Amino acid sequence: QLQLQESGPGLVKPSETLSLTCTVSGGSISSSSYYWGWIRQPPGKGLEWIGSIYYSGSTYYNPSLKSRVTISVDTSKNQFSLKLSSVTAADTAVYYCARNSLAVAPNWGQGTLVTVSS
Amino acid sequence: EIVMTQSPATLSVSPGERATLSCRASQSVSSNLAWYQQKPGQAPRLLIYGASTRATGIPARFSGSGSGTEFTLTISSLQSEDFAVYYCQQYNNWPRWTFGQGTKVEIK
């Protein structure tokens, strides 16, 4: 059974870079037809898609975040990662990693809360 | 950007009753519409894709309909485990997914 697990600091200072890793188990990140993405949810608010990556390294980003986002993949570790630069309090959210197709995200990690505060 | 608008924001329903949730797109998304359920402290779960196709393991009491700009999620007879927040998501213009703001289904 496919499982995804987010990891990384729960607290990041303003203007710094948020870094999270998603470890995939129960399946290969190199499988075709699927992408690996990040979605976030500010406390008490709705969902925002951040971006996705294909195992080959092709990336797709939300235009509103594109200038600050980098998603990368490490197939040898079955992991993919998110970096969000120049964070502010508005970036405080639960960050989810997910396996997605071109359409939907059928598999999600449990999510990790990242707070931006000094 | 395609804006998804859900209504109502909160729906109060008694167990066993029918719940009808709406989602409107700011422009046509054809049938490229999905619904997710989210319970407190949990990740969203995919319920419906293609506007009307249930995802694997989703009970038949959940049904979706619509196309273009108007969509509906119907829960035919609410069970206790169905009280949650529901989000619609359009995927008509990958990679620019957008979600609605959610409808909370609460116990009346």
Coordinates of C-alpha atoms in Angstrom, one line a residue:
Chain A
Q1 CA 0.0 0.0 0.0
L2 CA 1.4 3.4 -1.0
Q3 CA 2.3 5.7 1.8
L4 CA 3.7 9.2 1.8
Q5 CA 5.3 10.9 4.8
E6 CA 6.3 14.6 5.0
S7 CA 9.3 15.6 7.1
G8 CA 11.0 18.9 7.9
P9 CA 11.2 21.8 10.3
G10 CA 7.9 22.9 11.9
L11 CA 9.1 26.4 12.4
V12 CA 10.8 28.7 9.9
K13 CA 11.8 32.3 10.3
P14 CA 10.4 35.1 8.0
S15 CA 12.5 35.6 4.9
E16 CA 14.1 32.2 5.2
T17 CA 13.5 29.1 3.0
L18 CA 11.0 26.4 3.9
S19 CA 12.3 22.9 3.1
L20 CA 10.3 19.7 3.3
T21 CA 10.8 16.2 2.1
C22 CA 8.3 13.5 1.2
T23 CA 9.3 9.9 1.5
V24 CA 7.4 7.4 -0.5
S25 CA 7.0 3.8 0.5
G26 CA 5.0 0.9 -0.9
G27 CA 5.7 2.0 -4.4
S28 CA 8.3 3.5 -6.7
I29 CA 8.5 7.2 -7.3
S30 CA 9.8 6.3 -10.8
S31 CA 6.5 4.7 -11.8
S32 CA 5.0 6.2 -15.0
S33 CA 1.7 8.0 -15.3
Y34 CA 2.0 9.6 -11.9
Y35 CA 3.3 12.9 -10.6
W36 CA 4.4 13.9 -7.1
G37 CA 3.1 17.1 -5.7
W38 CA 2.7 19.5 -2.8
I39 CA -0.5 21.1 -1.6
R40 CA -0.9 23.4 1.3
Q41 CA -3.7 24.5 3.6
P42 CA -3.5 27.5 5.9
P43 CA -5.1 27.0 9.3
G44 CA -8.9 27.0 8.9
K45 CA -8.7 27.7 5.2
G46 CA -8.9 25.9 1.9
L47 CA -6.5 24.0 -0.3
E48 CA -3.8 25.4 -2.6
W49 CA -1.9 23.4 -5.1
I50 CA 1.8 24.4 -5.0
G51 CA 3.3 22.2 -7.7
S52 CA 4.2 18.8 -9.0
I53 CA 7.1 16.9 -10.4
Y54 CA 7.5 13.9 -12.7
Y55 CA 10.1 11.3 -11.8
S56 CA 12.1 12.5 -14.9
G57 CA 12.4 15.9 -13.3
S58 CA 9.8 17.9 -15.2
T59 CA 8.2 20.4 -12.9
Y60 CA 4.9 22.2 -12.9
Y61 CA 4.2 25.1 -10.5
N62 CA 1.3 27.3 -9.4
P63 CA 1.9 30.6 -11.2
S64 CA 1.2 32.5 -8.0
L65 CA 4.1 30.8 -6.2
K66 CA 6.4 29.9 -9.1
S67 CA 9.0 32.6 -8.4
R68 CA 9.6 31.1 -4.9
V69 CA 9.1 27.4 -5.4
T70 CA 11.5 24.6 -6.3
I71 CA 10.4 20.9 -6.3
S72 CA 13.0 18.2 -6.8
V73 CA 13.1 14.5 -6.9
D74 CA 15.6 11.9 -5.7
T75 CA 14.7 8.6 -7.2
S76 CA 17.5 6.7 -5.4
K77 CA 15.9 7.6 -2.1
N78 CA 12.3 7.4 -3.3
Q79 CA 11.8 11.0 -2.1
F80 CA 10.8 14.3 -3.5
S81 CA 11.3 17.8 -1.9
L82 CA 9.9 21.2 -1.7
K83 CA 11.7 24.5 -1.2
L84 CA 9.8 27.7 -0.7
S85 CA 11.9 30.8 -0.4
S86 CA 11.4 34.2 1.2
V87 CA 8.6 33.0 3.4
T88 CA 6.2 35.2 5.3
A89 CA 3.4 34.5 7.9
A90 CA 1.1 34.0 4.9
D91 CA 3.0 30.8 4.2
T92 CA 2.0 29.2 7.5
A93 CA 0.1 26.1 6.6
V94 CA -0.2 22.4 6.8
Y95 CA 1.8 21.1 3.8
Y96 CA 0.7 17.9 2.2
C97 CA 2.7 15.8 -0.2
A98 CA 0.6 13.7 -2.7
R99 CA 0.8 11.4 -5.6
N100 CA -1.2 12.9 -8.4
S101 CA -2.2 12.2 -12.0
L102 CA -2.8 15.0 -14.5
A103 CA -6.3 15.2 -12.9
V104 CA -6.5 14.4 -9.3
A105 CA -4.6 13.4 -6.1
P106 CA -5.7 10.0 -4.9
N107 CA -2.9 9.5 -2.4
W108 CA -1.9 12.0 0.3
G109 CA 0.5 12.2 3.2
Q110 CA -0.8 13.0 6.6
G111 CA 0.5 16.6 6.4
T112 CA 2.9 18.6 8.4
L113 CA 2.3 22.0 10.0
V114 CA 4.9 24.7 9.2
T115 CA 4.7 27.9 11.1
V116 CA 6.5 31.0 9.9
S117 CA 7.5 33.1 12.9
S118 CA 10.5 34.8 14.4
Chain B
E1 CA -7.1 31.4 -13.1
I2 CA -10.3 29.5 -12.9
V3 CA -12.2 30.4 -9.7
M4 CA -14.2 27.7 -8.0
T5 CA -17.1 28.9 -5.8
Q6 CA -18.8 26.5 -3.4
S7 CA -22.2 26.9 -1.7
P8 CA -23.4 26.9 0.9
A9 CA -20.4 27.5 3.2
T10 CA -22.1 25.4 5.9
L11 CA -24.9 22.9 5.5
S12 CA -26.7 21.6 8.5
V13 CA -28.3 18.2 7.9
S14 CA -29.8 15.5 10.1
P15 CA -28.4 11.9 9.9
G16 CA -30.3 9.9 7.3
E17 CA -31.2 13.0 5.3
R18 CA -29.9 14.0 1.8
A19 CA -27.2 16.6 1.4
T20 CA -26.7 18.6 -1.8
L21 CA -23.5 20.6 -2.2
S22 CA -22.9 23.0 -5.1
C23 CA -19.7 24.1 -7.0
R24 CA -19.5 26.7 -9.7
A25 CA -16.6 27.4 -12.0
S26 CA -15.8 30.9 -13.3
Q27 CA -15.5 29.3 -16.8
S28 CA -16.2 26.0 -18.3
V29 CA -14.1 23.1 -17.0
S30 CA -16.0 20.5 -19.0
S31 CA -16.3 17.4 -16.8
N32 CA -12.8 17.9 -15.3
L33 CA -14.1 18.2 -11.8
A34 CA -13.3 16.3 -8.6
W35 CA -14.7 16.2 -5.1
Y36 CA -12.7 15.6 -1.9
Q37 CA -13.8 14.9 1.7
Q38 CA -11.7 16.2 4.6
K39 CA -12.2 15.3 8.3
P40 CA -10.6 17.3 11.1
G41 CA -6.9 16.6 11.4
Q42 CA -6.8 14.4 8.3
A43 CA -5.7 14.8 4.7
P44 CA -8.4 15.1 2.0
R45 CA -9.8 12.0 0.5
L46 CA -10.7 11.7 -3.2
L47 CA -14.4 11.0 -3.6
I48 CA -15.4 11.8 -7.2
Y49 CA -13.5 12.5 -10.4
G50 CA -14.7 13.2 -13.9
A51 CA -17.6 15.0 -12.2
S52 CA -19.5 11.8 -11.6
T53 CA -17.1 8.8 -11.2
R54 CA -16.7 7.5 -7.7
A55 CA -13.1 6.8 -6.7
T56 CA -12.1 3.3 -5.4
G57 CA -13.9 2.3 -2.3
I58 CA -16.3 5.3 -2.1
P59 CA -19.8 4.3 -1.1
A60 CA -22.7 4.5 -3.6
R61 CA -24.5 7.1 -1.4
F62 CA -22.0 9.7 -2.8
S63 CA -22.9 10.9 -6.3
G64 CA -21.7 13.7 -8.5
S65 CA -23.3 15.4 -11.4
G66 CA -22.9 18.4 -13.7
S67 CA -20.7 19.7 -16.5
G68 CA -19.4 23.0 -17.8
T69 CA -19.7 25.5 -14.9
E70 CA -22.3 23.9 -12.5
F71 CA -21.6 20.8 -10.4
T72 CA -23.3 19.0 -7.6
L73 CA -22.3 16.5 -5.0
T74 CA -25.1 14.6 -3.4
I75 CA -24.9 12.4 -0.3
S76 CA -28.2 10.4 -0.4
S77 CA -28.5 9.5 3.3
L78 CA -26.0 11.1 5.6
Q79 CA -24.1 8.8 7.9
S80 CA -22.3 9.9 11.0
E81 CA -18.9 9.5 9.3
D82 CA -20.0 11.9 6.5
F83 CA -19.9 15.0 8.6
A84 CA -16.8 16.8 7.2
V85 CA -15.7 19.5 4.8
Y86 CA -16.0 18.9 1.1
Y87 CA -13.9 20.6 -1.6
C88 CA -14.3 20.7 -5.3
Q89 CA -11.3 20.9 -7.6
Q90 CA -11.0 21.6 -11.3
Y91 CA -8.3 20.1 -13.4
N92 CA -9.4 21.4 -16.8
N93 CA -6.2 23.3 -17.3
W94 CA -3.4 21.2 -15.9
P95 CA -1.1 22.2 -14.3
R96 CA -3.2 25.0 -13.0
W97 CA -5.5 23.2 -10.6
T98 CA -7.7 25.2 -8.3
F99 CA -10.0 24.3 -5.4
G100 CA -13.2 25.7 -4.0
Q101 CA -13.2 27.1 -0.5
G102 CA -15.1 24.2 0.9
T103 CA -18.6 23.3 2.3
K104 CA -18.8 22.1 5.9
V105 CA -21.5 19.5 6.4
E106 CA -22.5 19.6 10.1
I107 CA -25.0 17.8 12.2
K108 CA -28.3 19.5 12.5

